C-alpha positions as protocol buffer text, in pm:
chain_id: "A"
residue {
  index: 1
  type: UNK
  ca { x: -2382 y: 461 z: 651 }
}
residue {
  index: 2
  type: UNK
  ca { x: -2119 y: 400 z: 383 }
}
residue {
  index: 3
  type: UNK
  ca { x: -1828 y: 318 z: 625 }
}
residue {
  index: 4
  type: UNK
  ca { x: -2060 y: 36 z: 689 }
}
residue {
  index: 5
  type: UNK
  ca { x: -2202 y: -78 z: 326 }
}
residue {
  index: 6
  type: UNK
  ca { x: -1918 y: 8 z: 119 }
}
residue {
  index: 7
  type: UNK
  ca { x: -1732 y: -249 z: 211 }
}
residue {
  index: 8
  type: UNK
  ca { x: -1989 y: -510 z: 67 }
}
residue {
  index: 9
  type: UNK
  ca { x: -2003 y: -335 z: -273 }
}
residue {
  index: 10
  type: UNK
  ca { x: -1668 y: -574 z: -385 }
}
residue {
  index: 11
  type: UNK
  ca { x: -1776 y: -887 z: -432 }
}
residue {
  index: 12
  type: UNK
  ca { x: -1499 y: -1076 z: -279 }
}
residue {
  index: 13
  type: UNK
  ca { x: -1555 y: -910 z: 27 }
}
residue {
  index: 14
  type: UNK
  ca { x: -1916 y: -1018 z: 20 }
}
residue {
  index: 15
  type: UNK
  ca { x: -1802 y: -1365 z: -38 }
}
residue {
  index: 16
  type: UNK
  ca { x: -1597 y: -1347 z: 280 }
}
residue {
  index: 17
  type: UNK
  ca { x: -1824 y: -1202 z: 509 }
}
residue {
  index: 18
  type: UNK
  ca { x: -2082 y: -1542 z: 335 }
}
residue {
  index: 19
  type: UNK
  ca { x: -1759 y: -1706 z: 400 }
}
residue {
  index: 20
  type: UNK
  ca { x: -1705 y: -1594 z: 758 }
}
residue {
  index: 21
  type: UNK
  ca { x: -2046 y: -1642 z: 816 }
}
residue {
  index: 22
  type: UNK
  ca { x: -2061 y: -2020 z: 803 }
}
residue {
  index: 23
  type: UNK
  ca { x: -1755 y: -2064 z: 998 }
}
residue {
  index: 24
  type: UNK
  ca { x: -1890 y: -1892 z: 1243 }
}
residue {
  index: 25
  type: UNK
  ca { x: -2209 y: -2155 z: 1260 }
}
residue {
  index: 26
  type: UNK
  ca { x: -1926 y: -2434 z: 1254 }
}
residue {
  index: 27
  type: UNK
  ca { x: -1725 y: -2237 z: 1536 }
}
residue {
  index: 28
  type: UNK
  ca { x: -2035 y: -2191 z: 1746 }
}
residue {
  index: 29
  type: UNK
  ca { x: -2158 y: -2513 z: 1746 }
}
residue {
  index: 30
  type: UNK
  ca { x: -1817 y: -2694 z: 1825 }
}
residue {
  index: 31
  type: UNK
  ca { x: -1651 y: -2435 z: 2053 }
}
residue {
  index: 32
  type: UNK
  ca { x: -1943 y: -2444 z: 2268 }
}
residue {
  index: 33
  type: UNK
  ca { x: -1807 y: -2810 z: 2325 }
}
residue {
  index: 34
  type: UNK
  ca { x: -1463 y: -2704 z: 2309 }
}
residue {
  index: 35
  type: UNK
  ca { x: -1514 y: -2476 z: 2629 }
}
residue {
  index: 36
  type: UNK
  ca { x: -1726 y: -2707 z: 2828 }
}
residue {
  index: 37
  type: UNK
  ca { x: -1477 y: -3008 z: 2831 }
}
residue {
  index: 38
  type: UNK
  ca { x: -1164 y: -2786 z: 2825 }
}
residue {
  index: 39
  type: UNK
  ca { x: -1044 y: -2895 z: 2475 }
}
residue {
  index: 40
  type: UNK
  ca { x: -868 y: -2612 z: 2348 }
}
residue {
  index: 41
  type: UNK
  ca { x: -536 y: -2787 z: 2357 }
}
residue {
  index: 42
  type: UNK
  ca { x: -615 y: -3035 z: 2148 }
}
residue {
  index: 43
  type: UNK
  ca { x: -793 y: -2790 z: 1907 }
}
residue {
  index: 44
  type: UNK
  ca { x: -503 y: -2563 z: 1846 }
}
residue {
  index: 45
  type: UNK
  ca { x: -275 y: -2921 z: 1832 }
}
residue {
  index: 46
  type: UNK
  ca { x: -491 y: -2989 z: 1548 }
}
residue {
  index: 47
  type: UNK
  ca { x: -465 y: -2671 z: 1377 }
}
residue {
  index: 48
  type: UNK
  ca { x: -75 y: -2709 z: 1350 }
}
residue {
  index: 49
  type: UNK
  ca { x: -160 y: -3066 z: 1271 }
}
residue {
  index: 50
  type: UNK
  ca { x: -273 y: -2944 z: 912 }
}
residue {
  index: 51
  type: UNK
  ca { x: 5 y: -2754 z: 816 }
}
residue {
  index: 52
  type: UNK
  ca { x: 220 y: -3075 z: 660 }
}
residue {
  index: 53
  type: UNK
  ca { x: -87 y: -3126 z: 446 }
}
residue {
  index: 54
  type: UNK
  ca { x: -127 y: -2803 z: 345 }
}
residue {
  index: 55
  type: UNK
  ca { x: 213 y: -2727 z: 330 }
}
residue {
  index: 56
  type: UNK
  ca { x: 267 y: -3028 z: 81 }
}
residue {
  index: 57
  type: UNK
  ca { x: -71 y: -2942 z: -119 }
}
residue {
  index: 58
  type: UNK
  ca { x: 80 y: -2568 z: -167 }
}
residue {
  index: 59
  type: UNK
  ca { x: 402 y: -2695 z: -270 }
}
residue {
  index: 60
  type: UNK
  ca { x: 282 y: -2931 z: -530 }
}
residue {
  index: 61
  type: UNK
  ca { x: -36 y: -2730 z: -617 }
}
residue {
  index: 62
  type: UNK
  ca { x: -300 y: -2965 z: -480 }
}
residue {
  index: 63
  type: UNK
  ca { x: -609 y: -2832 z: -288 }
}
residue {
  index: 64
  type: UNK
  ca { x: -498 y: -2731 z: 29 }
}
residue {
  index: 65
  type: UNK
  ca { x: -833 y: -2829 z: 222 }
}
residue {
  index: 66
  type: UNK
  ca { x: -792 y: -3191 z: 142 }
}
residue {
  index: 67
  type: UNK
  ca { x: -401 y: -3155 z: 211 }
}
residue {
  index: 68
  type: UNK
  ca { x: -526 y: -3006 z: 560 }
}
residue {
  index: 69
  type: UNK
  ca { x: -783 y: -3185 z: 595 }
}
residue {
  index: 70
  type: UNK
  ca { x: -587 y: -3533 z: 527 }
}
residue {
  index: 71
  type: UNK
  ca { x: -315 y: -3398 z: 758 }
}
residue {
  index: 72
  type: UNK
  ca { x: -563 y: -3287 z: 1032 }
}
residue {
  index: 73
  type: UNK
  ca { x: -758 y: -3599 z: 1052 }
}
residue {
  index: 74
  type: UNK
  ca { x: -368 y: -3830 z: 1053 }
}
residue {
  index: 75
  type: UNK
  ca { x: -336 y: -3553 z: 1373 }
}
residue {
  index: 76
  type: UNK
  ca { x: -662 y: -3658 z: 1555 }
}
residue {
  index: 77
  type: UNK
  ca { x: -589 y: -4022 z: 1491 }
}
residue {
  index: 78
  type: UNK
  ca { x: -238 y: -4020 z: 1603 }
}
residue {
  index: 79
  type: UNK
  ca { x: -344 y: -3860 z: 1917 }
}
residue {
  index: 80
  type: UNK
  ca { x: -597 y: -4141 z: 1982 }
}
residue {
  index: 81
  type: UNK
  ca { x: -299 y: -4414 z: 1943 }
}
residue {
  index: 82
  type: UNK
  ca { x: -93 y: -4234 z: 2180 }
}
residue {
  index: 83
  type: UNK
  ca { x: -327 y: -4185 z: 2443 }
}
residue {
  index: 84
  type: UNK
  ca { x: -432 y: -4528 z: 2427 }
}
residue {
  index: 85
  type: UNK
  ca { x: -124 y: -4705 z: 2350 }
}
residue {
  index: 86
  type: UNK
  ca { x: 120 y: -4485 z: 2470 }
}
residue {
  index: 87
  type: UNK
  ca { x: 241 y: -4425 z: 2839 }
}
residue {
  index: 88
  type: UNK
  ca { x: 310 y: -4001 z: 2809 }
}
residue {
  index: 89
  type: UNK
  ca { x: 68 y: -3812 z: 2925 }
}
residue {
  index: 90
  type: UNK
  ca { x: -261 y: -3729 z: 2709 }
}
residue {
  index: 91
  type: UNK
  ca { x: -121 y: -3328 z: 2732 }
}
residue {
  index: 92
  type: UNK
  ca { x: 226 y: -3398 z: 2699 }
}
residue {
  index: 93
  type: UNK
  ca { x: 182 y: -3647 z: 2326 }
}
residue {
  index: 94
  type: UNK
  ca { x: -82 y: -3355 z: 2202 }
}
residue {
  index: 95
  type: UNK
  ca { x: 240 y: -3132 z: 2233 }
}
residue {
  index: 96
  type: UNK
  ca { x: 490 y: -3352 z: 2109 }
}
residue {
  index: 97
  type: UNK
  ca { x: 299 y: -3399 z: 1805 }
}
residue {
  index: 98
  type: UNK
  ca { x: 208 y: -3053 z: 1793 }
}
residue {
  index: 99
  type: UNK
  ca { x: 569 y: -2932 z: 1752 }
}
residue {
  index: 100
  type: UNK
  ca { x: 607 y: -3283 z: 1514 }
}
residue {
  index: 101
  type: UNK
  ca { x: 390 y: -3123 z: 1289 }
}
residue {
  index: 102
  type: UNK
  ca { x: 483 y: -2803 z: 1299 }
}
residue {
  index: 103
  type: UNK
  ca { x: 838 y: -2851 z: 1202 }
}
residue {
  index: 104
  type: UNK
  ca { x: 710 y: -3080 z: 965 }
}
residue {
  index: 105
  type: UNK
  ca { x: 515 y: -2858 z: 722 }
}
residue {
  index: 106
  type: UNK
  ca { x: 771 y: -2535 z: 775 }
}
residue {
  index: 107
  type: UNK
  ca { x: 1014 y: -2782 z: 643 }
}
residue {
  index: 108
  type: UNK
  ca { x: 780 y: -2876 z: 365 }
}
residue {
  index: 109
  type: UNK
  ca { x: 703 y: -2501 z: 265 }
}
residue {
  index: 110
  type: UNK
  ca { x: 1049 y: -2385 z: 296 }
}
residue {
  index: 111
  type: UNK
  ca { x: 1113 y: -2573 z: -54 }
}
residue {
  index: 112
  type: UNK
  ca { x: 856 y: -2324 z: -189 }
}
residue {
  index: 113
  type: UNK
  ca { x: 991 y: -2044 z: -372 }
}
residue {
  index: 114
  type: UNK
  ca { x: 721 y: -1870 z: -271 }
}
residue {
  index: 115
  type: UNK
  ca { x: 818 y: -1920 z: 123 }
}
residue {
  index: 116
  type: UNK
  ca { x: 716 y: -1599 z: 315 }
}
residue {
  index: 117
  type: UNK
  ca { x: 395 y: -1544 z: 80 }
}
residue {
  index: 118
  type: UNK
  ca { x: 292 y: -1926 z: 146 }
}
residue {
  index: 119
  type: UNK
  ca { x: 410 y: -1950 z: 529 }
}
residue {
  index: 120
  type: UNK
  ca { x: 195 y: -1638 z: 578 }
}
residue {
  index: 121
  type: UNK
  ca { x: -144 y: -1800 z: 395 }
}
residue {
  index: 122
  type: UNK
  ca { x: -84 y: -2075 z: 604 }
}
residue {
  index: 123
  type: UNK
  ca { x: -23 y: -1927 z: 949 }
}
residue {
  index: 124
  type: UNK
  ca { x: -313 y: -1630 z: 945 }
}
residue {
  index: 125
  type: UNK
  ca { x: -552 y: -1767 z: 671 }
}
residue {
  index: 126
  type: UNK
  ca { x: -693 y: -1522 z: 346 }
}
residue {
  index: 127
  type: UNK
  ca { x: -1015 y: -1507 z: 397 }
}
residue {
  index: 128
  type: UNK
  ca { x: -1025 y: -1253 z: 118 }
}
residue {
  index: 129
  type: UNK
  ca { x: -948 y: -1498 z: -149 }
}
residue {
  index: 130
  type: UNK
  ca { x: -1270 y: -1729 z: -30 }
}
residue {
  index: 131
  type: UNK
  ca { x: -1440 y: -1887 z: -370 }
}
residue {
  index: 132
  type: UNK
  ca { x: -1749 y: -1978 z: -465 }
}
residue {
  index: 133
  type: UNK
  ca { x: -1650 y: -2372 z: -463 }
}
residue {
  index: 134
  type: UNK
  ca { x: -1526 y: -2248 z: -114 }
}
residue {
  index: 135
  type: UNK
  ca { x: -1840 y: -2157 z: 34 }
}
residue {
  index: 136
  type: UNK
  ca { x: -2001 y: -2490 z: -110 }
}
residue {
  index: 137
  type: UNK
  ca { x: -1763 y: -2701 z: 86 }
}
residue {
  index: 138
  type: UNK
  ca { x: -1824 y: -2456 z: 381 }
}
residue {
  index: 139
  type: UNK
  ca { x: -2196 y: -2519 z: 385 }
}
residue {
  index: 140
  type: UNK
  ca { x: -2150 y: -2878 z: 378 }
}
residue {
  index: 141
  type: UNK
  ca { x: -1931 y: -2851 z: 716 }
}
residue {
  index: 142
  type: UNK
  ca { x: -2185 y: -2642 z: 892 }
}
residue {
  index: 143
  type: UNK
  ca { x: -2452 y: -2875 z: 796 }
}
residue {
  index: 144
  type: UNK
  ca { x: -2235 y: -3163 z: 899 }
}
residue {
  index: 145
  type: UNK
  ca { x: -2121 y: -3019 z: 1260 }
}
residue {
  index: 146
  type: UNK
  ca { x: -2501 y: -2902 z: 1321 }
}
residue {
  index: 147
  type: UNK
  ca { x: -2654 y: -3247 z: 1202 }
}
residue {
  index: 148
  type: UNK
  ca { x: -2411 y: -3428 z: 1426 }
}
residue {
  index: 149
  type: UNK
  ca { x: -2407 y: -3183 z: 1745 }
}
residue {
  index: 150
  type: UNK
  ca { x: -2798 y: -3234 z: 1691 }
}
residue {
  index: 151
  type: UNK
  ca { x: -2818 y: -3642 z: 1680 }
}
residue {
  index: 152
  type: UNK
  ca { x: -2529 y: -3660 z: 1973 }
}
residue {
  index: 153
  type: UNK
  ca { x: -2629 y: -3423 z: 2198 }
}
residue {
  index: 154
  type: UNK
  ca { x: -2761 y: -3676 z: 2473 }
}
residue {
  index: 155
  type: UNK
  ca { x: -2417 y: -3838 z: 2450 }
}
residue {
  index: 156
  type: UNK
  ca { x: -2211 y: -3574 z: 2440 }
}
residue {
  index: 157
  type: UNK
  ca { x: -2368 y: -3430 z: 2758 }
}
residue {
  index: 158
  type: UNK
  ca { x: -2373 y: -3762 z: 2901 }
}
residue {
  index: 159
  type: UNK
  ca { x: -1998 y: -3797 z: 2855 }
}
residue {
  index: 160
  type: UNK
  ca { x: -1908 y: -3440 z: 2963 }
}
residue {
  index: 161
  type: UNK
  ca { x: -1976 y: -3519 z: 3292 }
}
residue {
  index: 162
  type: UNK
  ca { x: -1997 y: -3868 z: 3381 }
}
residue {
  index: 163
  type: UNK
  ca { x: -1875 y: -4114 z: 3188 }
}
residue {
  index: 164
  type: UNK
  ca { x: -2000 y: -4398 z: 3393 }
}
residue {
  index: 165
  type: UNK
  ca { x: -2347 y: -4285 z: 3380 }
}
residue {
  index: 166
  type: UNK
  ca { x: -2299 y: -4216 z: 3019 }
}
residue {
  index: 167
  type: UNK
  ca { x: -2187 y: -4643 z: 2972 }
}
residue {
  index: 168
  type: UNK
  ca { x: -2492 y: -4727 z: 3166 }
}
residue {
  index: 169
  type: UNK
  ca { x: -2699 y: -4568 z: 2973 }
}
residue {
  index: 170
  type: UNK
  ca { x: -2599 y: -4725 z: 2668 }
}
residue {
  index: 171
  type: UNK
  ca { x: -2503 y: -4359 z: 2521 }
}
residue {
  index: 172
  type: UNK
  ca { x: -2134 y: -4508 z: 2394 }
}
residue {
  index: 173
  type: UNK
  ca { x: -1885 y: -4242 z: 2542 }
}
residue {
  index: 174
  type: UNK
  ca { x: -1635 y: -4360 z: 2359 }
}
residue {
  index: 175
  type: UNK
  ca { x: -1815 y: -4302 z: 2026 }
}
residue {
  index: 176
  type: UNK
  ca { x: -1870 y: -3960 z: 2178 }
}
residue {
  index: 177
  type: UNK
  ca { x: -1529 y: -3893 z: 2232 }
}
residue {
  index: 178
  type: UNK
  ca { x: -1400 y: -3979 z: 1909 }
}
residue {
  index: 179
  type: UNK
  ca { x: -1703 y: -3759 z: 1726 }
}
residue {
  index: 180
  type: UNK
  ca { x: -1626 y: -3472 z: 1907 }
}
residue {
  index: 181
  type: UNK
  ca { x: -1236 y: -3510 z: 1842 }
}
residue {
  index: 182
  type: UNK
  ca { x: -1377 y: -3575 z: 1470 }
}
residue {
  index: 183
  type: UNK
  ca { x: -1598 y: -3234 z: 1494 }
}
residue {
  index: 184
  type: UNK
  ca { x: -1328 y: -2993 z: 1592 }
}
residue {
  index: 185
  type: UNK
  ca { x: -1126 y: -3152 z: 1315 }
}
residue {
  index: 186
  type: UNK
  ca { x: -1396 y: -3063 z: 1104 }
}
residue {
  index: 187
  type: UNK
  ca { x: -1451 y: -2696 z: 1247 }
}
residue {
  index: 188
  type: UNK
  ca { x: -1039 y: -2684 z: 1258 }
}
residue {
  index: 189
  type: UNK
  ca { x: -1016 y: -2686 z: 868 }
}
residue {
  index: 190
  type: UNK
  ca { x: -1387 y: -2559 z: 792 }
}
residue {
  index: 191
  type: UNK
  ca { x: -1199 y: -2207 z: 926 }
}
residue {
  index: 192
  type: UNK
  ca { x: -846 y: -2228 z: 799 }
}
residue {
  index: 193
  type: UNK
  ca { x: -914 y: -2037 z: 513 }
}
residue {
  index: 194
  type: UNK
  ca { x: -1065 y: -1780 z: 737 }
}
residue {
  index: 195
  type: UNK
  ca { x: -828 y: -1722 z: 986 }
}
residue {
  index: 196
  type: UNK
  ca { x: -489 y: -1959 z: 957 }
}
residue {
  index: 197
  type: UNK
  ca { x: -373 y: -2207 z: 1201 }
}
residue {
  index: 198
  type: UNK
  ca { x: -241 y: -1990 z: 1443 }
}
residue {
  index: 199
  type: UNK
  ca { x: -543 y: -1836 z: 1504 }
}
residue {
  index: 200
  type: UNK
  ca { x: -853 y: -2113 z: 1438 }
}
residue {
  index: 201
  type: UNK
  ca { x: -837 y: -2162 z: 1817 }
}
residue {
  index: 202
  type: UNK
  ca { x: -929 y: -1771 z: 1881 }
}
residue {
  index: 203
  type: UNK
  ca { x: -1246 y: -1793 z: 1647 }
}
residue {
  index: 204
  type: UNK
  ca { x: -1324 y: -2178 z: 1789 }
}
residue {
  index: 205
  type: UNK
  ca { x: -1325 y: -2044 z: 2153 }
}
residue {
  index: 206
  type: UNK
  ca { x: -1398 y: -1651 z: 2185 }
}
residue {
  index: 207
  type: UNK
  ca { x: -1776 y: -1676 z: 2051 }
}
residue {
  index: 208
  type: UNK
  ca { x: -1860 y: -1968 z: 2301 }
}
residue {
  index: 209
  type: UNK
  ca { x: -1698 y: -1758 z: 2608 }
}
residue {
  index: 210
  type: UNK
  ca { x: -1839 y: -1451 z: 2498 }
}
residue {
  index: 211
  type: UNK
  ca { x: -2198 y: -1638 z: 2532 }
}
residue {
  index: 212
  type: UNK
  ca { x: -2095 y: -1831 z: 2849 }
}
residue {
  index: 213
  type: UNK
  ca { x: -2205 y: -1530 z: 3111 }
}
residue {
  index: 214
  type: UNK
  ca { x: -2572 y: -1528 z: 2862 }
}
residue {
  index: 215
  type: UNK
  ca { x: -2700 y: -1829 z: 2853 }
}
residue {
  index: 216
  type: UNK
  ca { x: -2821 y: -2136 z: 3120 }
}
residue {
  index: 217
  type: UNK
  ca { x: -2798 y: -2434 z: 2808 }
}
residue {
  index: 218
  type: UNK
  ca { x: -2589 y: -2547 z: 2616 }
}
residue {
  index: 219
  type: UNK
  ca { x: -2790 y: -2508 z: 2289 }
}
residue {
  index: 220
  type: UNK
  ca { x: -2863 y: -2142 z: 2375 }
}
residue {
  index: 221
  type: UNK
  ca { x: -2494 y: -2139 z: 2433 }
}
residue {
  index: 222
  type: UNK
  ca { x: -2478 y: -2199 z: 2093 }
}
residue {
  index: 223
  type: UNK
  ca { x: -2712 y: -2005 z: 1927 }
}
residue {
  index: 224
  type: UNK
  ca { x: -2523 y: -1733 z: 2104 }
}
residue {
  index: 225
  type: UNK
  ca { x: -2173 y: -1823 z: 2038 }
}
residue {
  index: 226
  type: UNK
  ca { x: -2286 y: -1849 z: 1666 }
}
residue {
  index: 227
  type: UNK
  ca { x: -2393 y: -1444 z: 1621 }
}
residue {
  index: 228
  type: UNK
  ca { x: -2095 y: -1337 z: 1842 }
}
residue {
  index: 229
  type: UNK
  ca { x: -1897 y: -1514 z: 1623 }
}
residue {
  index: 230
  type: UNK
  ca { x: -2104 y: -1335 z: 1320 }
}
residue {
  index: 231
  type: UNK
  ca { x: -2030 y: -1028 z: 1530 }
}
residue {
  index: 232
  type: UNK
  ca { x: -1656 y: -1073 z: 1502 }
}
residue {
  index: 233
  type: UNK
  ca { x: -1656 y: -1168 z: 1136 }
}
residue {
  index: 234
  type: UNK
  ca { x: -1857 y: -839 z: 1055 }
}
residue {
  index: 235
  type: UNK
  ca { x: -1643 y: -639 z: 1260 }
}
residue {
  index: 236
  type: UNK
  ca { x: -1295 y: -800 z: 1166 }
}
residue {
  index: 237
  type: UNK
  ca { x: -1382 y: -690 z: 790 }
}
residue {
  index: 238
  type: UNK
  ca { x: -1490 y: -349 z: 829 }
}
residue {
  index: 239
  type: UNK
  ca { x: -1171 y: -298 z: 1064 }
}
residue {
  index: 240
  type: UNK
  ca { x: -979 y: -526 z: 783 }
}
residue {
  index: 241
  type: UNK
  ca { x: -1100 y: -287 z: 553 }
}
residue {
  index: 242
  type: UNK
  ca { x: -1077 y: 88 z: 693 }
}
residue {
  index: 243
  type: UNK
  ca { x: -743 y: 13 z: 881 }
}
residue {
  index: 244
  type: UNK
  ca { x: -577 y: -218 z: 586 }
}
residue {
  index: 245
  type: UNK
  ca { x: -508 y: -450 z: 846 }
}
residue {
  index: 246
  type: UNK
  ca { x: -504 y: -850 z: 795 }
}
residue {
  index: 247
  type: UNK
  ca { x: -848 y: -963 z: 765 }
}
residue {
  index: 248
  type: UNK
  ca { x: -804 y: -1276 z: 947 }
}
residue {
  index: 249
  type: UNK
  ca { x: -592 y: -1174 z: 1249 }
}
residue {
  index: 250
  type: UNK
  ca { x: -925 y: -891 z: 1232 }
}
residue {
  index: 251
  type: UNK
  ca { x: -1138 y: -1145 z: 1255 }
}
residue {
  index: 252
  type: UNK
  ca { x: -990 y: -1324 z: 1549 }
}
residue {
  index: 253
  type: UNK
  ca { x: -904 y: -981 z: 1729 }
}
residue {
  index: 254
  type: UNK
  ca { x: -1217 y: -928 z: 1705 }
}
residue {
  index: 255
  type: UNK
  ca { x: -1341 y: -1241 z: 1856 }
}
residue {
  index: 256
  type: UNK
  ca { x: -1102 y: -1225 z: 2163 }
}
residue {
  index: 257
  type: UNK
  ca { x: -1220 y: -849 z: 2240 }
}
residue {
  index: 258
  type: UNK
  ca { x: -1615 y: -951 z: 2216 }
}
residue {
  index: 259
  type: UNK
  ca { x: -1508 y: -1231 z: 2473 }
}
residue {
  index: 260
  type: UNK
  ca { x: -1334 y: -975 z: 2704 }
}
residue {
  index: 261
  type: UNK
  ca { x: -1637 y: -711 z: 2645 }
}
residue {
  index: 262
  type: UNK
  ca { x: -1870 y: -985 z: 2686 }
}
residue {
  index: 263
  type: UNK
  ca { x: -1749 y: -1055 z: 3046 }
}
residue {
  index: 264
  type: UNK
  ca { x: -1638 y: -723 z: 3136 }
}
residue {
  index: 265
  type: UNK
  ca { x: -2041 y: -632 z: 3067 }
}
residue {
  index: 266
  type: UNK
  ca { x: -2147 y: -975 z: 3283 }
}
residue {
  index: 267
  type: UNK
  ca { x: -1953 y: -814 z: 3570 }
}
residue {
  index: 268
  type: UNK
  ca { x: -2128 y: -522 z: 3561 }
}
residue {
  index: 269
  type: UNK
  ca { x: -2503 y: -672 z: 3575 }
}
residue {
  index: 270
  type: UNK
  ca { x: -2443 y: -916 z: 3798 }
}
residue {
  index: 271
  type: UNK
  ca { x: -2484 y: -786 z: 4164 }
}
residue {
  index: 272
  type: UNK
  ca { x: -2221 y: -824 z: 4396 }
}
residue {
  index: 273
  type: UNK
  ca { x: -2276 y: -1112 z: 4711 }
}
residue {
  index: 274
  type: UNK
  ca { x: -2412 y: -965 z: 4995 }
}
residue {
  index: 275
  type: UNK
  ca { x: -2141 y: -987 z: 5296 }
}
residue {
  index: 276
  type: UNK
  ca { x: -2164 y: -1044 z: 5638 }
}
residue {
  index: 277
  type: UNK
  ca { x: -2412 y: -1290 z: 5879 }
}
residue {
  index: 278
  type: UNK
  ca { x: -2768 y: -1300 z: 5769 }
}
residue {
  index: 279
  type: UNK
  ca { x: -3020 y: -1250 z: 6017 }
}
């Protein structure tokens, strides 16, 4: 099948599906939490919360994962002062921060002579133009996000639904809280590169609700959610590739129509309720 190995002849494509690969791991893991305590907000907040830093790394030629990452993590924090501190809603100060930042680093990058080609890196990622040193640092995040989902896991259930209990039990729901907020930080600018900050959020969600109808736990969720997202990564090249479409926006496409095919199929296993009395 050549439309299918061809591809993965060029080496930097092979590097991005490696790439794509490990994101996806970091995606899985995270979104699965994402989902389950309706977090999505606050992950696409942070996604436009890196693009100052990486705006300002671009402009001055600095790595733009520490700019993002510097920029994401001044985000997460920000957002813990103002819901703790601050009398606006937790919804409404994720948004005005969100738009904060966002005019912040298009005002940044607009000094760039390079302006459309940088805004456009920025926005929908280049997963294409993923290094070696790239897939290093990527490897470190998924062993960071699966080390931490593993050690947590009692807590973070704990706190997902009661965080009473969770006190009582000594499990620390705040400490949850902020790892969590911490891990889709961490699973925000693990897949930048990959797919942008406009569209992190599809890649961070999709996989987990494609697994949702699937699975009855939430580490089978994950396990799941972590070879749909493979799924999409595969598929988003080859389509990146035969169509000479973006391969990030592919990617994330991709993701969003696995979801939608994922319940679409659920639908038609399940078997309808019986109506009427019962006898």
């Amino acid at each position: 099948m050549p439309w299918l190995t061809d591809p993965f002849s060029a080496d930097f494509v092979m590097r991005a599906l490696l790439g794509g690969a490990l994101v996806a791991v970091v995606c899985g893991v995270v979104g699965t939490w994402v989902v389950i305590r309706g977090m999505a907000f606050l992950g696409e907040a942070i996604g436009h919360g890196m693009l100052p830093g990486v705006a300002l790394a671009t402009v001055v030629g600095a790595p733009v994962m520490l700019g993002g990452a510097a920029s994401a993590i001044a985000m997460s924090a920000l957002v813990g002062v103002l819901q703790r501190r601050g009398r606006l809603s937790y919804d409404t100060s994720i948004g005005l921060l969100f738009v904060a930042m966002l005019s912040l680093g298009v005002i940044i990058v607009s000094h760039s002579r390079s302006y459309a080609t940088d805004a456009t890196a920025i926005l929908f990622g280049d997963v294409l133009a993923i290094d070696r040193a790239d897939l290093v640092a990527l490897l470190v995040a998924a062993v960071v996000a699966l080390v931490v989902a593993a050690t947590l896991h009692r807590s973070f259930v704990a706190a997902a639904f009661d965080r009473r209990i969770a006190a009582t039990l000594g499990l620390r729901p705040q400490l949850a809280q902020l790892a969590l907020v911490a891990l889709v930080t961490l699973a925000v600018v693990a897949s930048y590169q990959a797919v942008g900050s406009l569209l992190v959020v599809g890649l961070l969600l999709a996989p987990s609700v494609a697994a949702g109808p699937w699975t009855s736990s939430i580490p089978a969720r994950m396990v799941v959610a972590v070879g749909f997202g493979w799924l999409a990564v595969l598929g988003g090249l080859l389509c990146s590739w035969h169509a000479d479409t973006a391969a990030g926006a592919s990617i994330a496409a991709t993701a969003i129509a696995l979801a939608a095919l994922s319940s679409l199929a659920a639908q038609a296993v399940t078997p309808l309720p019986r109506s009427g009395r019962s006898r």
